[in-house]
Coordinates of C-alpha atoms and ligand atoms in Angstrom, one line a residue:
X932 CA 63.5 60.1 -40.0
X933 CA 62.7 57.1 -42.1
X934 CA 64.5 57.9 -45.4
X935 CA 68.2 58.9 -44.9
X936 CA 68.5 59.8 -48.6
X937 CA 65.4 61.3 -50.3
X938 CA 65.9 61.5 -54.1
X939 CA 63.0 64.0 -54.5
X940 CA 64.4 66.3 -51.8
X941 CA 67.8 66.1 -53.5
X942 CA 66.3 67.1 -56.9
X943 CA 64.3 69.9 -55.4
X944 CA 67.4 71.3 -53.7
X945 CA 69.3 71.2 -57.0
X946 CA 66.4 72.6 -59.0
X947 CA 66.8 76.1 -57.4
X948 CA 70.3 76.5 -58.6
X949 CA 69.5 74.7 -61.9
X950 CA 66.6 77.1 -62.7
X951 CA 68.9 80.1 -62.4
X952 CA 71.6 78.6 -64.6
X953 CA 69.0 77.5 -67.2
X954 CA 67.4 81.0 -67.4
X955 CA 70.8 82.6 -67.6
X956 CA 71.7 80.2 -70.5
X957 CA 68.6 81.2 -72.4
X958 CA 69.6 84.8 -72.0
X959 CA 73.1 84.1 -73.1
X960 CA 71.9 82.1 -76.2
X961 CA 69.6 85.0 -77.1
X962 CA 72.6 87.5 -76.8
X963 CA 74.9 85.1 -78.7
X964 CA 72.5 84.6 -81.6
X965 CA 71.7 88.4 -81.6
X966 CA 75.4 89.2 -81.6
X967 CA 76.1 86.8 -84.5
X968 CA 73.3 88.8 -86.3
X969 CA 71.6 86.0 -88.1
X970 CA 69.0 83.6 -86.8
X971 CA 69.2 81.6 -90.1
X972 CA 72.6 80.3 -89.1
X973 CA 73.2 77.3 -86.9
X974 CA 73.9 79.3 -83.7
X975 CA 70.2 78.9 -82.6
X976 CA 70.9 75.2 -81.9
X977 CA 72.8 76.3 -78.8
X978 CA 69.3 76.7 -77.2
X979 CA 69.1 72.9 -76.9
X980 CA 71.5 73.0 -74.0
X981 CA 69.2 74.9 -71.5
X982 CA 66.2 72.9 -72.9
X983 CA 67.9 69.5 -72.2
X984 CA 69.1 70.7 -68.8
X985 CA 65.6 71.9 -67.9
X986 CA 64.2 68.5 -69.0
X987 CA 66.7 66.6 -66.9
X988 CA 66.0 68.7 -63.7
X989 CA 62.3 69.5 -64.1
X990 CA 61.1 66.6 -66.2
X991 CA 58.8 66.8 -69.3
X992 CA 57.0 69.9 -68.1
X993 CA 60.3 71.7 -67.5
X994 CA 61.5 70.6 -71.0
X995 CA 58.4 71.9 -72.8
X996 CA 58.4 75.2 -70.8
X997 CA 62.0 76.0 -71.7
X998 CA 61.3 74.7 -75.3
X999 CA 58.5 77.3 -75.6
X1000 CA 60.6 80.0 -73.9
X1001 CA 63.6 79.3 -76.1
X1002 CA 61.3 79.3 -79.2
X1003 CA 59.8 82.7 -78.3
X1004 CA 63.2 84.2 -77.5
X1005 CA 64.6 83.1 -80.8
X1006 CA 61.2 83.7 -82.6
X1007 CA 59.2 87.0 -82.5
X1008 CA 61.8 88.6 -80.2
X1009 CA 64.7 87.8 -82.6
X1010 CA 64.8 89.7 -86.0
X1011 CA 65.8 87.7 -89.1
X1012 CA 68.5 90.2 -89.8
X1013 CA 69.6 92.3 -86.8
X1014 CA 71.1 95.0 -89.1
X1015 CA 68.0 95.5 -91.4
X1016 CA 65.5 94.6 -88.6
X1017 CA 63.7 92.2 -91.0
X1018 CA 61.4 89.9 -89.0
X1019 CA 61.2 86.1 -89.3
X1020 CA 58.5 84.2 -91.1
X1021 CA 55.9 83.2 -88.4
X1022 CA 55.8 79.7 -89.7
X1023 CA 59.6 79.5 -89.1
X1024 CA 59.6 80.4 -85.5
X1025 CA 56.4 78.5 -84.7
X1026 CA 57.9 75.4 -86.2
X1027 CA 61.2 75.9 -84.3
X1028 CA 59.3 76.5 -81.0
X1029 CA 57.3 73.3 -81.6
X1030 CA 60.4 71.3 -82.3
X1031 CA 62.2 72.7 -79.2
X1032 CA 59.2 71.8 -77.1
X1033 CA 59.1 68.3 -78.6
X1034 CA 62.8 67.7 -77.7
X1035 CA 62.2 69.1 -74.2
X1036 CA 59.3 66.7 -73.8
X1037 CA 61.2 63.6 -75.0
X1038 CA 64.3 64.3 -72.8
X1039 CA 62.0 65.3 -69.9
X1040 CA 59.9 62.1 -70.3
X1041 CA 63.1 60.0 -70.3
X1042 CA 64.3 61.8 -67.2
X1043 CA 61.0 61.4 -65.4
X1044 CA 60.9 57.7 -66.2
X1045 CA 64.5 57.2 -64.9
X1046 CA 63.7 59.0 -61.7
X1047 CA 60.5 57.0 -61.3
X1048 CA 62.4 53.7 -61.6
X1049 CA 65.3 54.7 -59.4
X1050 CA 62.7 55.7 -56.8
X1051 CA 60.9 52.4 -57.3
X1052 CA 64.1 50.3 -57.0
X1053 CA 65.1 52.3 -53.9
X1054 CA 61.6 51.8 -52.4
X1055 CA 61.7 48.0 -53.1
X1056 CA 65.1 47.7 -51.5
X1057 CA 63.9 49.3 -48.3
X1058 CA 60.3 48.0 -48.1
X1059 CA 58.3 44.9 -48.0
X1060 CA 56.2 44.8 -51.2
X1061 CA 53.0 43.0 -50.0
X1062 CA 52.5 45.2 -46.9
X1063 CA 54.3 48.3 -47.9
X1064 CA 56.1 48.4 -44.6
X1065 CA 59.8 49.3 -44.2
X1066 CA 62.0 46.2 -44.2
X1067 CA 64.9 45.2 -42.0
X1068 CA 67.4 47.2 -44.0
X1069 CA 65.5 50.4 -43.5
X1070 CA 65.0 49.5 -39.8
X1071 CA 68.7 49.3 -39.5
X1072 CA 69.0 52.8 -40.8
X1073 CA 66.3 54.0 -38.4
X1074 CA 68.1 52.4 -35.5
X1075 CA 71.3 54.2 -36.5
X1076 CA 69.5 57.5 -36.1
X1077 CA 68.3 56.9 -32.5
X1078 CA 69.9 59.5 -30.3
X1079 CA 72.1 58.5 -27.3
X1080 CA 70.3 58.7 -24.0
X1081 CA 72.1 59.2 -20.7
X1082 CA 72.7 55.9 -18.7
X1083 CA 70.8 57.3 -15.7
X1084 CA 67.8 58.5 -17.7
X1085 CA 64.4 57.0 -17.0
X1086 CA 63.9 56.7 -20.7
X1087 CA 65.1 54.1 -23.2
X1088 CA 64.6 53.3 -26.8
X1089 CA 62.6 50.1 -27.2
X1090 CA 62.9 47.6 -30.1
X1091 CA 60.0 45.2 -30.2
X1092 CA 59.9 42.1 -32.3
X1093 CA 56.6 40.4 -32.8
X1094 CA 56.2 37.0 -34.4
X1095 CA 53.5 34.6 -35.5
X1096 CA 54.2 31.3 -33.9
X1097 CA 51.9 29.3 -36.1
X1098 CA 52.9 31.0 -39.3
X1099 CA 53.9 27.7 -41.0
X1100 CA 50.5 26.2 -40.2
X1101 CA 48.7 29.2 -41.5
X1102 CA 50.8 29.4 -44.6
X1103 CA 50.4 25.7 -45.4
X1104 CA 46.6 25.9 -45.1
X1105 CA 45.8 29.4 -46.4
X1106 CA 48.8 30.4 -48.5
X1107 CA 51.5 33.0 -47.8
X1108 CA 49.3 36.0 -48.6
X1109 CA 47.3 35.1 -45.4
X1110 CA 50.4 36.0 -43.4
X1111 CA 50.7 39.3 -45.4
X1112 CA 47.1 40.1 -44.8
X1113 CA 47.3 39.3 -41.1
X1114 CA 50.4 41.4 -40.6
X1115 CA 48.8 44.3 -42.5
X1116 CA 45.7 44.1 -40.4
X1117 CA 47.8 43.9 -37.3
X1118 CA 49.7 47.1 -38.3
X1119 CA 46.4 48.8 -38.9
X1120 CA 45.2 48.0 -35.4
X1121 CA 48.6 48.9 -33.8
X1122 CA 48.5 52.3 -35.6
X1123 CA 44.9 52.9 -34.3
X1124 CA 45.4 51.8 -30.8
X1125 CA 49.0 52.5 -29.9
X1126 CA 51.0 55.7 -29.8
X1127 CA 51.6 57.1 -33.2
X1128 CA 55.3 57.6 -32.9
X1129 CA 55.8 53.9 -33.3
X1130 CA 57.8 52.9 -36.4
X1131 CA 56.7 49.5 -37.7
X1132 CA 58.8 47.4 -40.1
X1133 CA 58.6 43.9 -41.4
X1134 CA 61.7 42.0 -40.5
X1135 CA 60.8 38.5 -41.6
X1136 CA 58.0 36.8 -43.4
X1137 CA 56.3 36.1 -40.1
X1138 CA 57.5 39.0 -37.9
X1139 CA 57.4 42.7 -37.4
X1140 CA 59.9 45.0 -35.8
X1141 CA 58.6 48.0 -34.0
X1142 CA 60.7 50.9 -32.7
X1143 CA 59.4 53.0 -29.9
X1144 CA 61.9 55.8 -29.5
X1145 CA 62.6 57.4 -26.1
X1146 CA 60.0 56.2 -23.7
X1147 CA 59.9 55.7 -20.0
X1148 CA 59.2 52.3 -18.3
X1149 CA 55.6 53.2 -17.3
X1150 CA 54.5 54.2 -20.8
X1151 CA 56.3 51.1 -22.1
X1152 CA 54.5 48.8 -19.7
X1153 CA 51.2 50.3 -20.8
X1154 CA 52.2 49.8 -24.4
X1155 CA 53.2 46.1 -23.9
X1156 CA 49.9 45.5 -22.0
X1157 CA 47.9 46.9 -24.8
X1158 CA 50.0 45.0 -27.3
X1159 CA 49.2 41.8 -25.4
X1160 CA 45.4 42.6 -25.7
X1161 CA 45.7 43.3 -29.4
X1162 CA 47.4 40.0 -30.0
X1163 CA 44.6 38.0 -28.5
X1164 CA 42.2 39.2 -31.1
X1165 CA 41.4 37.0 -34.1
X1166 CA 42.5 38.4 -37.5
X1167 CA 40.4 38.6 -40.6
X1168 CA 41.6 36.8 -43.7
X1169 CA 39.1 37.0 -46.6
X1170 CA 35.9 36.1 -44.9
X1171 CA 37.5 34.0 -42.2
X1172 CA 38.7 34.8 -38.7
X1173 CA 42.0 33.2 -38.1
X1174 CA 43.6 32.6 -34.7
X1175 CA 47.3 33.6 -34.6
X1176 CA 49.6 32.6 -31.8
X1177 CA 51.7 35.8 -31.6
X1178 CA 54.5 36.6 -29.2
X1179 CA 56.6 39.6 -28.8
X1180 CA 60.1 40.1 -27.5
X1181 CA 61.4 43.5 -26.5
X1182 CA 64.9 45.0 -26.2
X1183 CA 65.6 48.2 -24.4
X1184 CA 68.7 50.3 -25.1
X1185 CA 70.1 53.7 -24.3
X1186 CA 72.8 53.9 -27.0
X1187 CA 73.4 52.3 -30.3
X1188 CA 76.8 50.8 -29.9
X1189 CA 76.8 47.7 -32.0
X1190 CA 76.1 47.4 -35.7
X1191 CA 72.4 48.0 -36.1
X1192 CA 72.0 44.6 -37.8
X1193 CA 72.9 42.9 -34.5
X1194 CA 70.0 44.6 -32.8
X1195 CA 67.6 43.2 -35.4
X1196 CA 69.2 39.8 -34.9
X1197 CA 68.7 40.2 -31.1
X1198 CA 65.0 41.0 -31.4
X1199 CA 64.6 38.1 -33.8
X1200 CA 66.2 35.8 -31.3
X1201 CA 64.1 37.3 -28.5
X1202 CA 61.0 36.6 -30.6
X1203 CA 62.1 33.0 -31.3
X1204 CA 62.7 32.5 -27.6
X1205 CA 59.3 34.0 -26.7
X1206 CA 57.7 31.7 -29.3
X1207 CA 59.6 28.7 -27.9
X1208 CA 58.6 29.5 -24.3
X1209 CA 55.2 30.7 -25.3
X1210 CA 55.8 33.8 -23.2
X1211 CA 56.4 37.4 -24.1
X1212 CA 60.0 38.4 -23.3
X1213 CA 61.6 41.7 -22.4
X1214 CA 65.4 42.2 -22.3
X1215 CA 67.2 45.3 -21.1
X1216 CA 70.6 46.2 -22.6
X1217 CA 72.1 48.3 -19.9
X1218 CA 75.6 49.7 -19.3
X1219 CA 76.9 46.4 -17.9
X1220 CA 76.0 44.3 -20.8
X1221 CA 76.9 46.7 -23.6
X1222 CA 78.5 44.7 -26.4
X1223 CA 76.8 41.5 -25.4
X1224 CA 75.7 40.7 -28.9
X1225 CA 79.2 41.0 -30.3
X1226 CA 80.5 38.9 -27.4
X1227 CA 78.0 36.2 -27.9
X1228 CA 78.5 35.9 -31.6
X1229 CA 82.3 36.0 -31.1
X1230 CA 82.0 33.3 -28.5
X1231 CA 80.1 31.1 -30.9
X1232 CA 82.7 31.7 -33.5
X1233 CA 85.4 30.7 -31.2
X1234 CA 83.7 27.5 -30.0
X1235 CA 84.5 25.5 -33.1
X1236 CA 88.1 26.3 -32.6
X1237 CA 87.8 25.6 -28.9
X1238 CA 86.8 22.0 -29.6
X1239 CA 89.8 21.4 -31.8
X1240 CA 92.2 23.3 -29.5
X1241 CA 91.1 21.1 -26.5
X1242 CA 89.7 24.0 -24.5
X1243 CA 86.6 22.0 -23.8
X1244 CA 86.5 19.2 -21.3
X1245 CA 83.9 17.2 -19.5
X1246 CA 83.4 17.2 -15.8
X1247 CA 81.5 14.4 -14.1
X1248 CA 79.0 14.6 -11.2
X1249 CA 78.1 11.4 -9.4
X1250 CA 74.5 10.1 -9.2
X1251 CA 73.8 8.2 -6.1
X1252 CA 71.2 5.5 -5.4
X1253 CA 69.2 7.1 -2.6
X1254 CA 68.6 4.0 -0.5
X1255 CA 72.1 2.5 -0.7
X1256 CA 74.3 5.5 -1.1
X1257 CA 76.1 3.8 -4.0
X1258 CA 77.3 5.7 -7.1
X1259 CA 75.3 4.4 -10.1
X1260 CA 76.5 6.8 -12.7
X1261 CA 77.7 10.3 -13.5
X1262 CA 76.3 13.3 -15.4
X1263 CA 78.9 14.6 -17.9
X1264 CA 78.9 18.4 -17.8
X1265 CA 80.8 20.5 -20.3
X1266 CA 83.5 23.0 -19.2
X1267 CA 85.2 25.6 -21.4
X1268 CA 88.5 27.0 -20.3
X1269 CA 89.0 30.0 -22.6
X1270 CA 92.6 31.2 -22.9
X1271 CA 91.7 34.9 -22.2
X1272 CA 88.2 34.9 -20.6
X1273 CA 88.9 32.0 -18.2
X1274 CA 86.3 29.5 -17.3
X1275 CA 83.1 30.1 -19.2
X1276 CA 80.0 28.4 -17.6
X1277 CA 78.0 26.2 -20.0
X1278 CA 74.9 28.4 -19.4
X1279 CA 76.7 31.1 -21.3
X1280 CA 77.6 29.3 -24.5
X1281 CA 75.3 26.2 -24.7
X1282 CA 71.9 27.8 -25.1
X1283 CA 73.1 29.9 -28.0
X1284 CA 74.8 26.9 -29.5
X1285 CA 71.6 24.9 -29.3
X1286 CA 70.0 27.3 -31.8
X1287 CA 72.9 27.1 -34.2
X1288 CA 74.3 24.4 -36.4
X1289 CA 77.2 24.0 -34.0
X1290 CA 75.0 22.0 -31.6
X1291 CA 75.8 18.9 -33.7
X1292 CA 79.5 19.1 -33.1
X1293 CA 79.1 20.0 -29.5
X1294 CA 76.9 17.0 -28.7
X1295 CA 79.2 14.7 -30.7
X1296 CA 82.1 16.0 -28.6
X1297 CA 80.2 15.4 -25.3
X1298 CA 79.1 11.9 -26.2
X1299 CA 82.5 10.9 -27.6
X1300 CA 84.3 12.1 -24.5
X1301 CA 81.8 10.6 -22.1
X1302 CA 82.0 7.2 -23.8
X1303 CA 85.8 7.3 -24.0
X1304 CA 85.8 7.9 -20.3
X1305 CA 83.3 5.2 -19.6
X1306 CA 85.4 2.6 -21.5
X1307 CA 88.5 3.8 -19.6
X1308 CA 86.8 3.5 -16.2
X1309 CA 85.5 0.1 -17.1
X1310 CA 89.1 -1.0 -17.9
X1311 CA 90.4 0.6 -14.7
X1312 CA 88.0 -1.4 -12.5
X1313 CA 85.3 1.2 -12.1
X1314 CA 82.7 -0.9 -13.8
X1315 CA 79.1 -0.4 -14.7
X1316 CA 79.3 3.4 -14.6
X1317 CA 76.4 4.9 -16.6
X1318 CA 77.4 8.3 -18.1
X1319 CA 74.6 10.7 -18.9
X1320 CA 75.1 13.4 -21.6
X1321 CA 72.8 16.4 -22.1
X1322 CA 71.4 16.6 -25.6
X1323 CA 69.3 19.2 -27.4
X1324 CA 66.1 18.4 -29.2
X1325 CA 67.8 20.2 -32.2
X1326 CA 70.1 17.3 -32.4
X1327 CA 67.2 15.3 -33.8
X1328 CA 66.8 17.6 -36.7
X1329 CA 69.9 16.0 -38.3
X1330 CA 68.7 12.8 -39.7
X1331 CA 71.8 10.9 -38.9
X1332 CA 71.9 11.8 -35.2
X1333 CA 70.7 8.3 -34.0
X1334 CA 73.2 6.6 -36.3
X1335 CA 76.0 8.7 -35.0
X1336 CA 75.3 7.8 -31.4
X1337 CA 75.1 4.1 -32.3
X1338 CA 78.4 4.4 -34.2
X1339 CA 80.1 6.1 -31.2
X1340 CA 78.9 3.3 -28.9
X1341 CA 80.3 0.8 -31.3
X1342 CA 83.6 2.7 -31.7
X1343 CA 84.2 2.8 -27.9
X1344 CA 82.9 -0.7 -27.4
X1345 CA 80.4 0.5 -24.8
X1346 CA 77.1 -1.2 -24.1
X1347 CA 74.1 1.1 -24.8
X1348 CA 72.8 0.6 -21.2
X1349 CA 75.8 2.6 -20.0
X1350 CA 74.9 5.7 -21.9
X1351 CA 72.1 7.9 -20.8
X1352 CA 70.8 10.9 -22.8
X1353 CA 69.1 13.7 -20.9
X1354 CA 66.8 16.0 -22.8
X1355 CA 64.9 18.9 -21.2
X1356 CA 61.2 18.6 -20.7
X1357 CA 60.2 21.8 -22.5
X1358 CA 62.1 21.0 -25.7
X1359 CA 61.1 17.4 -25.8
X1360 CA 57.4 18.0 -25.5
X1361 CA 57.4 20.7 -28.1
X1362 CA 58.7 18.5 -30.9
X1363 CA 57.5 15.2 -29.6
X1364 CA 55.6 13.8 -32.5
X1365 CA 58.5 14.3 -34.9
X1366 CA 61.0 12.6 -32.6
X1367 CA 59.1 9.7 -31.2
X1368 CA 60.5 7.2 -33.7
X1369 CA 64.1 8.4 -33.0
X1370 CA 63.6 8.0 -29.3
X1371 CA 62.5 4.4 -29.8
X1372 CA 65.5 3.7 -32.1
X1373 CA 67.8 4.9 -29.3
X1374 CA 66.0 3.0 -26.6
X1375 CA 65.9 -0.2 -28.7
X1376 CA 69.7 0.0 -28.7
X1377 CA 69.6 -0.1 -24.9
X1378 CA 70.3 3.6 -24.4
X1379 CA 68.7 5.1 -21.3
X1380 CA 66.6 8.2 -21.9
X1381 CA 65.6 10.7 -19.3
X1382 CA 63.6 13.9 -19.0
X1383 CA 65.7 16.8 -17.6
X1384 CA 64.5 19.8 -15.6
X1385 CA 61.1 18.2 -15.1
X1386 CA 58.5 20.6 -13.7
X1387 CA 59.7 23.6 -15.7
X1388 CA 57.5 22.8 -18.7
X1389 CA 54.3 21.1 -19.4
X1390 CA 54.6 17.3 -19.9
X1391 CA 51.7 15.5 -21.4
X1392 CA 50.9 12.5 -19.2
X1393 CA 49.8 10.6 -22.3
X1394 CA 53.3 11.0 -23.8
X1395 CA 55.1 10.3 -20.6
X1396 CA 53.4 6.9 -20.4
X1397 CA 54.0 6.2 -24.1
X1398 CA 57.7 7.3 -24.4
X1399 CA 60.6 5.0 -23.8
X1400 CA 61.8 7.3 -20.9
X1401 CA 63.4 5.6 -17.9
X1402 CA 64.1 8.5 -15.6
X1403 CA 62.5 11.8 -14.7
X1404 CA 64.9 14.3 -13.3
X1405 CA 63.0 16.8 -11.0
X1406 CA 64.3 20.3 -11.6
X1407 CA 66.6 21.7 -9.0
X1408 CA 64.3 24.6 -8.3
X1409 CA 62.0 22.2 -6.4
X1410 CA 64.9 20.4 -4.6
X1411 CA 67.0 23.3 -3.4
X1412 CA 64.5 24.4 -0.7
X1413 CA 63.6 21.0 0.6
X1414 CA 62.4 20.1 3.1
X1415 CA 61.4 23.6 4.3
X1416 CA 59.2 24.6 1.3
X1417 CA 55.8 23.0 1.4
X1418 CA 54.9 23.7 -2.2
X1419 CA 58.1 22.1 -3.4
X1420 CA 57.4 19.1 -1.1
X1421 CA 54.0 18.6 -2.7
X1422 CA 55.4 18.8 -6.2
X1423 CA 58.2 16.4 -5.4
X1424 CA 55.9 13.9 -3.8
X1425 CA 53.4 14.0 -6.5
X1426 CA 56.1 13.7 -9.2
X1427 CA 57.6 10.6 -7.5
X1428 CA 54.2 9.0 -7.1
X1429 CA 53.2 9.7 -10.7
X1430 CA 56.6 8.5 -12.1
X1431 CA 56.5 5.3 -10.1
X1432 CA 52.9 4.6 -11.3
X1433 CA 54.1 5.0 -14.8
X1434 CA 57.0 2.6 -14.2
X1435 CA 59.7 5.3 -14.3
X1436 CA 62.4 6.2 -11.8
X1437 CA 63.1 9.6 -10.3
X1438 CA 66.3 11.6 -10.0
X1439 CA 66.5 14.6 -7.7
X1440 CA 69.2 17.1 -8.8
X1441 CA 70.5 20.0 -6.8
X1442 CA 70.6 18.1 -3.5
X1443 CA 72.8 20.3 -1.4
X1444 CA 72.0 19.4 2.2
X1445 CA 71.6 16.4 4.4
X1446 CA 68.1 17.5 5.2
X1447 CA 67.1 17.4 1.6
X1448 CA 68.8 14.0 1.1
X1449 CA 67.0 12.6 4.1
X1450 CA 63.7 14.0 2.9
X1451 CA 64.2 12.4 -0.5
X1452 CA 65.1 9.1 1.0
X1453 CA 61.9 9.1 3.0
X1454 CA 59.8 9.9 0.0
X1455 CA 61.2 7.1 -2.1
X1456 CA 63.1 9.2 -4.6
X1457 CA 65.3 6.7 -6.5
X1458 CA 68.5 8.7 -7.2
X1459 CA 70.1 11.9 -5.9
X1460 CA 72.6 14.2 -7.5
X1461 CA 74.0 17.4 -6.0
X1462 CA 76.7 19.2 -4.1
X1463 CA 75.8 17.2 -1.0
X1464 CA 77.2 14.1 -2.6
X1465 CA 79.8 15.8 -4.8
X1466 CA 80.1 18.8 -7.2
X1467 CA 81.0 18.0 -10.8
X1468 CA 84.7 17.0 -10.8
X1469 CA 87.4 16.0 -13.4
X1470 CA 87.6 12.4 -14.5
X1471 CA 90.7 11.9 -12.4
X1472 CA 89.1 13.4 -9.3
X1473 CA 86.1 11.2 -9.8
X1474 CA 88.3 8.2 -9.9
X1475 CA 89.9 9.1 -6.6
X1476 CA 86.6 9.8 -5.0
X1477 CA 85.2 6.5 -6.2
X1478 CA 88.1 4.5 -4.9
X1479 CA 88.2 6.4 -1.5
X1480 CA 84.6 5.4 -0.7
X1481 CA 84.7 2.2 -2.7
X1482 CA 81.7 3.3 -4.7
X1483 CA 79.5 4.2 -1.7
X1484 CA 79.5 7.9 -1.5
X1485 CA 76.6 8.3 1.0
X1486 CA 75.4 6.3 3.9
X1487 CA 72.1 5.1 2.6
X1488 CA 70.6 3.9 5.9
X1489 CA 67.4 5.6 6.7
X1490 CA 67.6 8.4 9.3
X1491 CA 71.4 8.0 9.8
X1492 CA 72.6 9.2 6.4
X1493 CA 75.9 10.9 6.1
X1494 CA 78.7 11.5 3.6
X1495 CA 81.2 8.7 3.5
X1496 CA 84.6 10.2 2.6
Ligands
C2E1305 P1 71.7 20.6 -16.1 O1 71.6 19.6 -17.1 O2 70.4 20.9 -15.4 O3 72.9 20.3 -15.2 C1 72.9 20.5 -13.8 C2 73.5 21.7 -13.4 O4 73.3 21.9 -12.0 C3 75.0 21.7 -13.6 O5 75.4 23.1 -13.9 C4 75.5 21.4 -12.2 O6 76.9 21.8 -12.0 C5 74.6 22.1 -11.3 N1 74.5 21.4 -10.0 C6 74.7 20.2 -9.7 N2 74.5 20.0 -8.4 C7 74.1 21.1 -7.9 C8 73.6 21.5 -6.6 O7 73.6 20.8 -5.6 N3 73.2 22.8 -6.4 C9 73.2 23.7 -7.5 N4 72.8 24.9 -7.3 N5 73.6 23.3 -8.7 C10 74.0 22.1 -8.9 P2 76.4 23.4 -15.1 O8 77.5 22.3 -15.1 O9 76.8 24.8 -14.9 O10 75.5 23.2 -16.3 C11 74.4 24.0 -16.6 C12 73.6 23.5 -17.8 O11 74.4 23.6 -19.0 C13 73.2 22.1 -17.6 O12 72.0 22.0 -16.8 C14 72.9 21.7 -19.0 O13 71.6 22.2 -19.4 C15 73.9 22.5 -19.8 N6 75.0 21.6 -20.1 C16 76.1 21.3 -19.4 N7 76.9 20.5 -20.2 C17 76.3 20.2 -21.3 C18 76.6 19.4 -22.5 O14 77.6 18.7 -22.6 N8 75.6 19.5 -23.5 C19 74.5 20.2 -23.4 N9 73.6 20.2 -24.5 N10 74.2 20.9 -22.4 C20 75.1 20.9 -21.3
CA1306 CA1 71.2 17.5 -17.2
CA1307 CA1 68.7 19.7 -15.0

């Protein structure tokens, strides 16, 4: 199953027919020389043909064997003169036999060496040298051989990606062969403790790809549970026991529809996501999402064009001061109107973009549009509107991101205090040390910074106090069920108290009902955002809305709140 083309097999197959041809040739040469009647003439040299052929197909041993056979056939079995029956001098035929064998050996040796190196090159092309495991190229070939399974079958093929999260740290401190040794040790354990029909490959320097063909969900669950246990063990490197943070991502599929390479890309992405979220991840590719990889990659490819073609626009959702009901700003949310696929929600294209180099252009577009709009509103009498734009922590990876933002402010003539940048909690905390300086540069320019989706990750209180963050946006998951859900109420109340103690303000997003709004007003939440006030709308619609209510979208009076429209 592993090798689709086995050179040894091929040679063996050919050897059967070659052997017959070679022996027949020896016989023909014997007959030919005998018929010519004289061994002393040049005709005996024809014997080199079967000798060389044998050396090519059977190597040095085959060359020597046919050399000896040819020598004997043209030696004691062949008279010097067929008419008189005079025999050859022994020394003649012995010398000729030795010479035939020598030629057979030389050609055979060359043939063996060529075969050895071809095999070696082929092996290197399909394997990882340090661990001896099949590489991603071979894994692609193996994936291609997976048989189709019926859609309603209980069984699926599973592709598992397994990555070392702290590989860079380990490599920097112990060298890259530490990673090789850890992965080799891990493979040993997996082979001992997990089913032996697993095919294990090395797909990146820090990750393995595992194929579990045709398995039901129960067996697969057992397998992932065992895998989790294995990954918690320390791994030996020289005399040390190293701790590795390892995560796996798993993709289930019934049929191989896309290019096999896209499945490897998918498991690599799943591993990256698992590492990022510090949680093992399992994805099922079912009937309904066949072709998803292609679609995603295609979408990403079209996005660049979409920016230029004006298919992307920004919608704006008002943010309202809880106590007064006044609009204090808007969140700019991206919309993609695709010419054939219709409206594509940001959740479908933005997370993928954030992992790619396109994130830069996308954020540039969002900030540029938002600031242009802010300046326009300012000119049209809707003044002091703060626009918030969602940014990705990957934006900070480009050294000139902060400069670009400052240049855009300058270009549109907007004061920094009217631009807010929202960054999600999980991503911010992960790369915090590296980005602190940049956050301060932005905040020194007056830009407002806020933590988005608060409560979905793990914020360090120490950082929360230290960072130039002005707003904490509680994730909608805690707001949508207010005030009925007691757990959400506790979380919201605690977050508000903590944020106020740290001198920060709180925004509740996903406020859909009057009851939720009233609850938030009574718990001193500073700002609300959600369908109750308004869904995201176009810039023009926002302008109308603003003018209709004269900037006061909700009635802020305690206990008597209502929408003013
Ligand atoms: P987010 O930053 O958490 O944005 C809030 C999302 O909640 C928006 O979804 C908004 O339409 C939705 N929402 C607002 N009020 C309510 C409500 O009362 N109930 C419910 N159920 N939902 C509400 P949207 O526009 O689909 O955006 C989804 C996500 O896409 C955003 O989540 C944000 O992470 C991302 N996104 C949108 N635009 C951009 C952008 O320009 N740049 C980046 N990097 N990300 C963006
Ligand atoms: Ca947001
Ligand atoms: Ca949010």
